PDB file of C-alpha atoms in Angstrom:
ATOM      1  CA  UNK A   1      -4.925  -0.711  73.047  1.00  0.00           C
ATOM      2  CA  UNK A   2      -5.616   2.830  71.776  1.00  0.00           C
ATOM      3  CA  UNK A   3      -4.291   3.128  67.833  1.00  0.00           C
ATOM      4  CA  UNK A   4      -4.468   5.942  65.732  1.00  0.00           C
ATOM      5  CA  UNK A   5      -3.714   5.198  62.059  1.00  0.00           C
ATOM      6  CA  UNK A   6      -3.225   7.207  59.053  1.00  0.00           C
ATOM      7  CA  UNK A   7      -3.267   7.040  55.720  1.00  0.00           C
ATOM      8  CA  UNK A   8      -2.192   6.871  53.293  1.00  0.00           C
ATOM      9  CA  UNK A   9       1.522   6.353  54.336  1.00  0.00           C
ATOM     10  CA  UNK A  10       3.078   8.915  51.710  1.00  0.00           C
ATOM     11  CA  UNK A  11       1.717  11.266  49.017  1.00  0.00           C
ATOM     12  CA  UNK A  12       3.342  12.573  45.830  1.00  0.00           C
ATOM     13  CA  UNK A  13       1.671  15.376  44.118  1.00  0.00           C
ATOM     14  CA  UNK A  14       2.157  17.594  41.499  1.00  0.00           C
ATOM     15  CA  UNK A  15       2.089  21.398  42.287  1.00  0.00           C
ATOM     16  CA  UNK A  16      -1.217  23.225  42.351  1.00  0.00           C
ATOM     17  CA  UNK A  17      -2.879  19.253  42.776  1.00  0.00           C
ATOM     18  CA  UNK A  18      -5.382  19.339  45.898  1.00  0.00           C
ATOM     19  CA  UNK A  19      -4.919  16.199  48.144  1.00  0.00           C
ATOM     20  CA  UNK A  20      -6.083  14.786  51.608  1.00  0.00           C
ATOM     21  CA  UNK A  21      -5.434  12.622  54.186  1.00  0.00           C
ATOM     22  CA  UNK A  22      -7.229  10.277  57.234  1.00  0.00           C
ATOM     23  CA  UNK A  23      -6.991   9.870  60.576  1.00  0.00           C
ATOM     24  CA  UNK A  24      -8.891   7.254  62.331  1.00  0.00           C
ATOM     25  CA  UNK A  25      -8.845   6.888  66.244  1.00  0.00           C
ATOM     26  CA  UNK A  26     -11.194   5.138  68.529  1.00  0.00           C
ATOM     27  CA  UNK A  27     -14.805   6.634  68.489  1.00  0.00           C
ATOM     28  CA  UNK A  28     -15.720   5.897  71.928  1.00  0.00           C
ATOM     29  CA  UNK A  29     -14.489   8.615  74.959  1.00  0.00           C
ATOM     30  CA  UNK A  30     -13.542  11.245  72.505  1.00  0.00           C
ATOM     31  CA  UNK A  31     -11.805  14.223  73.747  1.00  0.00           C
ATOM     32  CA  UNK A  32     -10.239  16.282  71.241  1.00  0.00           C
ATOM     33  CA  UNK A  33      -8.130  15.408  67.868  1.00  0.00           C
ATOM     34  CA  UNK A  34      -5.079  17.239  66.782  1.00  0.00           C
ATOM     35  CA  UNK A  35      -3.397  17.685  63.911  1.00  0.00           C
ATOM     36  CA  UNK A  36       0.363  18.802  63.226  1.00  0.00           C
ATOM     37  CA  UNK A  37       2.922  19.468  60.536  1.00  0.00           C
ATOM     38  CA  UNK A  38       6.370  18.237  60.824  1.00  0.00           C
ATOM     39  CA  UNK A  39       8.862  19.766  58.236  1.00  0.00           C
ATOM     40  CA  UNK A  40      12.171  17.731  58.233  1.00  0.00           C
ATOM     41  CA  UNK A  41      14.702  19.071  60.852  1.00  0.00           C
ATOM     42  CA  UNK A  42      11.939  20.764  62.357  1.00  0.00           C
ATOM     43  CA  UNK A  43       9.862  20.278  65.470  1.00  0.00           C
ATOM     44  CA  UNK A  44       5.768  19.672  65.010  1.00  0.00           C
ATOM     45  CA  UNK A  45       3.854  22.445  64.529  1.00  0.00           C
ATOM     46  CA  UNK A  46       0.489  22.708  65.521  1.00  0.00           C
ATOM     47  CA  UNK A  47      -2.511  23.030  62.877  1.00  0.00           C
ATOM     48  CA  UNK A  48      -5.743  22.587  64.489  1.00  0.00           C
ATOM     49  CA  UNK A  49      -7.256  21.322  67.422  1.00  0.00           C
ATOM     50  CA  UNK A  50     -11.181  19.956  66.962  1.00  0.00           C
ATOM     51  CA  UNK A  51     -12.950  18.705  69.672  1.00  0.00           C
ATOM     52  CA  UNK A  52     -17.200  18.551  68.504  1.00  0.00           C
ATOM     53  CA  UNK A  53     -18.306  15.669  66.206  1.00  0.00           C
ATOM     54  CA  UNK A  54     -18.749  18.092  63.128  1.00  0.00           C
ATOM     55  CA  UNK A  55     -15.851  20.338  63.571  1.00  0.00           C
ATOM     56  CA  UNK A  56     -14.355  21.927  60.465  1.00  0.00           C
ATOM     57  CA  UNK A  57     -11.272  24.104  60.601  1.00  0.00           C
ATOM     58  CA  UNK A  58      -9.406  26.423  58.247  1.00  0.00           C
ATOM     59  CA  UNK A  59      -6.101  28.414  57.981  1.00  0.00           C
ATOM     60  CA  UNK A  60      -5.184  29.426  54.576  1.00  0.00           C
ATOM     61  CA  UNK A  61      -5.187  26.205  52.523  1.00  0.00           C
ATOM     62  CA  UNK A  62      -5.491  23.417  54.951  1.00  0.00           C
ATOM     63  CA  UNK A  63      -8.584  22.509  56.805  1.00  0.00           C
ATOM     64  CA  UNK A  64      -9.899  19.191  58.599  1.00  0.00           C
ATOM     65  CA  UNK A  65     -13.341  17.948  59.711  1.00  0.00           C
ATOM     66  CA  UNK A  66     -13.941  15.563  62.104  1.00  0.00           C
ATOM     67  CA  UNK A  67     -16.389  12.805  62.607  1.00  0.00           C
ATOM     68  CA  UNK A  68     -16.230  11.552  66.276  1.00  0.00           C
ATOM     69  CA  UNK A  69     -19.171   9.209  65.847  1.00  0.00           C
ATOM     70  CA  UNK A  70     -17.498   6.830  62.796  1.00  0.00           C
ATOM     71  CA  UNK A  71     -13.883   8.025  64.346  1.00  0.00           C
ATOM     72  CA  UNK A  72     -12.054   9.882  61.859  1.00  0.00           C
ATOM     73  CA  UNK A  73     -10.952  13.057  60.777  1.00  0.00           C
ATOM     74  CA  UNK A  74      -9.943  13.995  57.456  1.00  0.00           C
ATOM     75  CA  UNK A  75      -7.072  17.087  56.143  1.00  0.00           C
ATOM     76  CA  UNK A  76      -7.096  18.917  52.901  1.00  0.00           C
ATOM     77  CA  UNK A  77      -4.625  20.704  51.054  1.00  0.00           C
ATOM     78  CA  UNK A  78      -5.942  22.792  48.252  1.00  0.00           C
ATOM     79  CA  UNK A  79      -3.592  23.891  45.401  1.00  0.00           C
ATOM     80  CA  UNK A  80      -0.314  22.113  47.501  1.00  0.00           C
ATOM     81  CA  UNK A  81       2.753  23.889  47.253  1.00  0.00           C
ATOM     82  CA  UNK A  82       6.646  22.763  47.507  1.00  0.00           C
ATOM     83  CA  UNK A  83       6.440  24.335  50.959  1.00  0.00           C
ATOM     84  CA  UNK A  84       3.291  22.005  51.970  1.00  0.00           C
ATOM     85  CA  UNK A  85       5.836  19.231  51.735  1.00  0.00           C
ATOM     86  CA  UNK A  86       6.289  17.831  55.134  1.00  0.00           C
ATOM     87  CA  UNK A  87       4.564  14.743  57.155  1.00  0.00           C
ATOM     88  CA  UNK A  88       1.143  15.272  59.096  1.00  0.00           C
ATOM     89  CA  UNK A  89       0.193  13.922  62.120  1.00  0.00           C
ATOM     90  CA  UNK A  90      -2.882  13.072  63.803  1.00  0.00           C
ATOM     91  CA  UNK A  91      -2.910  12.902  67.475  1.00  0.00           C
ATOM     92  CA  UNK A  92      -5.830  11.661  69.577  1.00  0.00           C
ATOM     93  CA  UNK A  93      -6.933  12.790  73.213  1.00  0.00           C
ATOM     94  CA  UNK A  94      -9.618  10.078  75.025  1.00  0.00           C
ATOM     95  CA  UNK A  95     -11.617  10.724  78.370  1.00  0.00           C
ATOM     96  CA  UNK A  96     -10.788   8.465  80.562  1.00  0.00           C
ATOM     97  CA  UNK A  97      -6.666   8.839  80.308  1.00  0.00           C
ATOM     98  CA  UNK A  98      -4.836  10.893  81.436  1.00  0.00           C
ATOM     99  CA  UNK A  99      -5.408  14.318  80.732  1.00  0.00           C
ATOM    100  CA  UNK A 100      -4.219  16.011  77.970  1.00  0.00           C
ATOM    101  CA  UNK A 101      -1.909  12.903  76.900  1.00  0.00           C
ATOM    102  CA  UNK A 102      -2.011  12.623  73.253  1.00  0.00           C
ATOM    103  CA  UNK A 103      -1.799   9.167  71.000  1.00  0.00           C
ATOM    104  CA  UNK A 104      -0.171  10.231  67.989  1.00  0.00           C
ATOM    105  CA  UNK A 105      -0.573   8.501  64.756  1.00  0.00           C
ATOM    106  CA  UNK A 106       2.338   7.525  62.460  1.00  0.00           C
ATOM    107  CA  UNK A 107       1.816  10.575  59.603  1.00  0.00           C
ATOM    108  CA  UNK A 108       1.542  10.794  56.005  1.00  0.00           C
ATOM    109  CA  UNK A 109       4.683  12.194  54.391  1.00  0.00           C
ATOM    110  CA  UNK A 110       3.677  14.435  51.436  1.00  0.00           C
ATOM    111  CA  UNK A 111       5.823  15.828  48.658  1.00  0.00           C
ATOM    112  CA  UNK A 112       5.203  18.200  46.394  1.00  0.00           C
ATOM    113  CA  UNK A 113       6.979  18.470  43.262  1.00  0.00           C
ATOM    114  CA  UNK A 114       7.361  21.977  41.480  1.00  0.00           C
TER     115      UNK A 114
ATOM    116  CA  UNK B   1      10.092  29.099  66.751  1.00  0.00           C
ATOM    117  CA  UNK B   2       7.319  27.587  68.738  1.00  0.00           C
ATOM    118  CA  UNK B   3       9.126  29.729  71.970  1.00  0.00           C
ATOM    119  CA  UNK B   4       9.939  26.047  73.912  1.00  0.00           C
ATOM    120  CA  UNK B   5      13.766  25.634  74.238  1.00  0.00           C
ATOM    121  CA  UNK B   6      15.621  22.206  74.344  1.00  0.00           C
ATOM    122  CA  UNK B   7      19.231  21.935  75.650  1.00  0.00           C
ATOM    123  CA  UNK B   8      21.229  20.144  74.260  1.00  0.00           C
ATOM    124  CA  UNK B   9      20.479  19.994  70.605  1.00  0.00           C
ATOM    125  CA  UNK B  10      22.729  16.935  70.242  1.00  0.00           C
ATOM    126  CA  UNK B  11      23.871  14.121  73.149  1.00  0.00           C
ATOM    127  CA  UNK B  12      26.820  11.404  72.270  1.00  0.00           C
ATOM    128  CA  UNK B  13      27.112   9.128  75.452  1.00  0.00           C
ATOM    129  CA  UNK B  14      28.060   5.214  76.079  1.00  0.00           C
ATOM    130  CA  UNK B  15      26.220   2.776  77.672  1.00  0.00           C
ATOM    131  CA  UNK B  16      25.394   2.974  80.810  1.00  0.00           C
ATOM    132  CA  UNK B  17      26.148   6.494  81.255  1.00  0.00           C
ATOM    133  CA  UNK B  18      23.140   9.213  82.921  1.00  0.00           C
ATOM    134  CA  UNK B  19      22.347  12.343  81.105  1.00  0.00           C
ATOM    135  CA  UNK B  20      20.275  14.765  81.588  1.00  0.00           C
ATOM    136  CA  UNK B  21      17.733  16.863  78.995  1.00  0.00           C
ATOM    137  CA  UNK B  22      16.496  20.252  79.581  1.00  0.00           C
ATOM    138  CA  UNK B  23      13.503  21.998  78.913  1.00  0.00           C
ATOM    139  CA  UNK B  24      11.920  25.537  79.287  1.00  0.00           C
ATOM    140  CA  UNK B  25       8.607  26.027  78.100  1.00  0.00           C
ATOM    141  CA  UNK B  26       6.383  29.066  76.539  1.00  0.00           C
ATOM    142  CA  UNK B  27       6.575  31.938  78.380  1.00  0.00           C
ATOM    143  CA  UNK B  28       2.971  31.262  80.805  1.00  0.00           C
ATOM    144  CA  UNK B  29       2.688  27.803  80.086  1.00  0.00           C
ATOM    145  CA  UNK B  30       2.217  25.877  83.033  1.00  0.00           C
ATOM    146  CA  UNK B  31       2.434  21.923  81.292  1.00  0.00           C
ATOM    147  CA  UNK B  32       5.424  20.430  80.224  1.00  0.00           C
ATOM    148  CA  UNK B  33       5.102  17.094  78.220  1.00  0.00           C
ATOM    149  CA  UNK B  34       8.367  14.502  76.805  1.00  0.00           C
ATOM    150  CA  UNK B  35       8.090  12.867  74.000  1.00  0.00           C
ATOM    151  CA  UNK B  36      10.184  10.375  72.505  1.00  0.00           C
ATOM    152  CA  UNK B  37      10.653   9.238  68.602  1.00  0.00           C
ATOM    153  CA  UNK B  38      12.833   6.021  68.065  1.00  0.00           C
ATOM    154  CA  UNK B  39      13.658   5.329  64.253  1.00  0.00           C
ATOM    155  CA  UNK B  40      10.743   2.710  64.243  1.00  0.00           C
ATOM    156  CA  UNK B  41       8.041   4.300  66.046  1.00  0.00           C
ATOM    157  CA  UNK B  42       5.917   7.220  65.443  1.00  0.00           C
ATOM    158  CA  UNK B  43       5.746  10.148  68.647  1.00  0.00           C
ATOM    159  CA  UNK B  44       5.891   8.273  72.199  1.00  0.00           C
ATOM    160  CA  UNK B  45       4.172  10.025  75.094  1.00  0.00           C
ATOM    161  CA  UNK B  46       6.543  10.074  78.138  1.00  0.00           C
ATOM    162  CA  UNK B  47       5.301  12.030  80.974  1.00  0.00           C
ATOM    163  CA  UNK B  48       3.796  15.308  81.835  1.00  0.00           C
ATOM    164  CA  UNK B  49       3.941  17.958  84.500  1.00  0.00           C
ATOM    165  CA  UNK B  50       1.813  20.528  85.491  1.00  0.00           C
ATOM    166  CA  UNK B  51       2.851  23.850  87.454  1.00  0.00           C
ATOM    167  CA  UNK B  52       5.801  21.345  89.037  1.00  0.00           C
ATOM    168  CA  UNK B  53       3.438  18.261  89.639  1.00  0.00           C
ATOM    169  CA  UNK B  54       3.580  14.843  87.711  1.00  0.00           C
ATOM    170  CA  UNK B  55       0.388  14.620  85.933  1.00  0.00           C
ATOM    171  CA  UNK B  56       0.401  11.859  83.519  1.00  0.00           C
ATOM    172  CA  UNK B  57       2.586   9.251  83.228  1.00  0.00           C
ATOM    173  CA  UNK B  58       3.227   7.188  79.420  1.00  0.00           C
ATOM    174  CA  UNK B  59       5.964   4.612  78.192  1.00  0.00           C
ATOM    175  CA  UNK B  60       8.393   6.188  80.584  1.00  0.00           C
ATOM    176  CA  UNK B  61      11.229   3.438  81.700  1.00  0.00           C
ATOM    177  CA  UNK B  62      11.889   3.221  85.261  1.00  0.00           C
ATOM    178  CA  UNK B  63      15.585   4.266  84.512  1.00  0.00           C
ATOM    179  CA  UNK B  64      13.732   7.353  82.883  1.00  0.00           C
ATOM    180  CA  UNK B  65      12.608  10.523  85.552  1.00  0.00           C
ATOM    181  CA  UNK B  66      11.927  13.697  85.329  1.00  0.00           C
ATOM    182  CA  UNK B  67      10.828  16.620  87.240  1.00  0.00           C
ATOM    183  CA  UNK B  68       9.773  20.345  86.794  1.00  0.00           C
ATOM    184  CA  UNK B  69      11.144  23.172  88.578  1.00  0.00           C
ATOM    185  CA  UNK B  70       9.512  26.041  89.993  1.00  0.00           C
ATOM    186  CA  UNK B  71      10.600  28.537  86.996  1.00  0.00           C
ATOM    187  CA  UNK B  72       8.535  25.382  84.880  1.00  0.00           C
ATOM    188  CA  UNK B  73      11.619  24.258  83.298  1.00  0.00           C
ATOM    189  CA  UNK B  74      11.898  20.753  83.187  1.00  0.00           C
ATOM    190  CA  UNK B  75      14.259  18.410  83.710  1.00  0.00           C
ATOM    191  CA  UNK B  76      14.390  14.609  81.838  1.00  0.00           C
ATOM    192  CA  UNK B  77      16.569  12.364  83.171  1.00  0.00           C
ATOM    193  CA  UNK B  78      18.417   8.904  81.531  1.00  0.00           C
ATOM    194  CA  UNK B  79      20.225   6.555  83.427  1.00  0.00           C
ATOM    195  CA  UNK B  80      22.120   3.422  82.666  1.00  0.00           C
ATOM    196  CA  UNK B  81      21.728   4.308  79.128  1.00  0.00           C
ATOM    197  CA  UNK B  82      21.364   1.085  76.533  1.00  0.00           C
ATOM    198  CA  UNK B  83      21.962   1.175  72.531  1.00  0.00           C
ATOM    199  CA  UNK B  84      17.833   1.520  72.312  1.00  0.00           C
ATOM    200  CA  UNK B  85      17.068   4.559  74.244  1.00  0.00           C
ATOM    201  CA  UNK B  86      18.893   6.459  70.743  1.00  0.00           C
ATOM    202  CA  UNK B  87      16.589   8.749  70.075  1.00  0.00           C
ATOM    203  CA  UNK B  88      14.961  12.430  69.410  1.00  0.00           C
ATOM    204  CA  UNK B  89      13.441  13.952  72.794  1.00  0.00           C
ATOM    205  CA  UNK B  90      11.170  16.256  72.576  1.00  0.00           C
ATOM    206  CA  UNK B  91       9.512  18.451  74.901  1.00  0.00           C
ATOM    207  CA  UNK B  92       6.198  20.088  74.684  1.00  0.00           C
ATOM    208  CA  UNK B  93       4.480  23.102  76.513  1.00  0.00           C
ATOM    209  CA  UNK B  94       1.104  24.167  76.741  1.00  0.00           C
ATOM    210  CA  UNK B  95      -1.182  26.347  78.433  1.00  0.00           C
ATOM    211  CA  UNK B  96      -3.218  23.835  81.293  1.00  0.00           C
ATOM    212  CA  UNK B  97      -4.193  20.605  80.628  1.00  0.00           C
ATOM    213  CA  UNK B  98      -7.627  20.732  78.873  1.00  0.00           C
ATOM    214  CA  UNK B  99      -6.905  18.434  76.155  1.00  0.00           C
ATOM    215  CA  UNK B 100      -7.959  21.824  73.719  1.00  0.00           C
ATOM    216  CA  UNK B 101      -5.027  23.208  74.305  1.00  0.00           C
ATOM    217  CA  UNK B 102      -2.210  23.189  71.377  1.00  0.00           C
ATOM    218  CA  UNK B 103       1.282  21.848  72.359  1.00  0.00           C
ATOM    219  CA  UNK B 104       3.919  23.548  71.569  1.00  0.00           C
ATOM    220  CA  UNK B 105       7.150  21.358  70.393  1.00  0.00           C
ATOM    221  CA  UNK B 106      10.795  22.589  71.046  1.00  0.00           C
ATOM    222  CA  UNK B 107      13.840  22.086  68.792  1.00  0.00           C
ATOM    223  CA  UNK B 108      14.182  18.389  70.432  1.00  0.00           C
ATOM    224  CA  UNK B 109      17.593  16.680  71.651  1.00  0.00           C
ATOM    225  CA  UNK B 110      19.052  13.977  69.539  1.00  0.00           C
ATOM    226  CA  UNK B 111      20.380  11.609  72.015  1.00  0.00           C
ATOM    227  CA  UNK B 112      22.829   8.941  70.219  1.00  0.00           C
ATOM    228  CA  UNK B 113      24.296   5.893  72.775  1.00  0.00           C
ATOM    229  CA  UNK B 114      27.644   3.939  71.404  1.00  0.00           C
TER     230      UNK B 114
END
């Protein structure tokens, strides 16, 4: 069974505090890892998609590296704001499955506190 | 707005009843994806189409089809409803299937069964 897990579960931080979070997915047939922000009452919203062992993405505040050979990826929020409150998800493509069918991981909820 | 459009927002049906869940995708995306998020489970991969062909198949039920149409919207269809198919549908779109592509999440369709 493929399992994606994150953690931690939830994350309270003060505003201005700088925080990340893990995903961890099967190393073996990697194909690409994504990661998403879901606001409440929103739909998911795409952050980054990394596919090379390596990887390290950036827009604005958030980025994420990945590490396909140990099987994780990590996501870091410098200087969180209120309006970084939301949960993230990790999603996980493998070769071998179908394609482009993603394995999403449960998310961490984060809240930021003015 | 991601530019994927879900119809209706919100579905109140009994058991045992069929409805159906619509879905048009970015303009020039060819994939359509469901999704399904129960109150106990994180994001459940249903099925995919491609330019109006299944493509990958998830956790889809048998009393669960869908189908895509040759303007790419997509149809998801629920028969003989029970109290645990409650849930938020959503539908994603994205450009192929190369598992580097982003999805793009609609609105999503609350579906409540009394």
């Amino acid at each position: 069974i493929l399992n994606v897990e994150q953690s931690p579960q939830s994350l309270h931080v003060q505003e201005g505090d700088s925080t990340n979070f893990t995903c961890s997915f099967p190393s073996s047939n990697f194909y690409a890892l994504h990661w998403y922000r879901w606001e409440t009452a929103k739909s998911p919203e795409a952050l980054f998609v990394m596919t090379l062992n390596g990887d390290e993405k950036k827009k604005g505040r958030i980025s994420a590296t990945l590490n396909t050979k140990e099987g994780y990826s990590y996501l870091y929020i410098k200087g969180s704001q209120p309006e970084d409150s939301a949960t993230y998800l990790c999603a996980f493509n493998w070769r071998g499955g179908a394609t482009n069918k993603l394995i999403f991981g449960t998310g961490t909820l984060l809240a930021v506190q003015p | 707005d991601s530019g994927v459009t879900q119809t209706p927002k919100h579905l109140i049906t009994a058991t045992g009843q069929r409805v159906t869940l619509r879905c048009s995708p970015r303009s020039g995306d060819l994939s359509v994806y469901w999704y399904q998020q129960s109150l106990d489970q994180g994001l459940q991969f249903l099925i995919q189409y491609y330019n109006g062909e299944e493509r990958a198949k998830g956790n889809i039920l048998e009393r669960f089809s869908a189908q895509q149409f040759p303007d790419l919207h997509s149809e998801l269809n629920l028969s003989s409803l029970e109290l645990g198919d409650s849930a938020l549908y959503f539908c994603a779109s994205s450009e192929g299937t190369n598992p580097s592509y982003e999805q793009y999440f609609g609105p999503g369709t609350r579906l409540t069964v009394t």
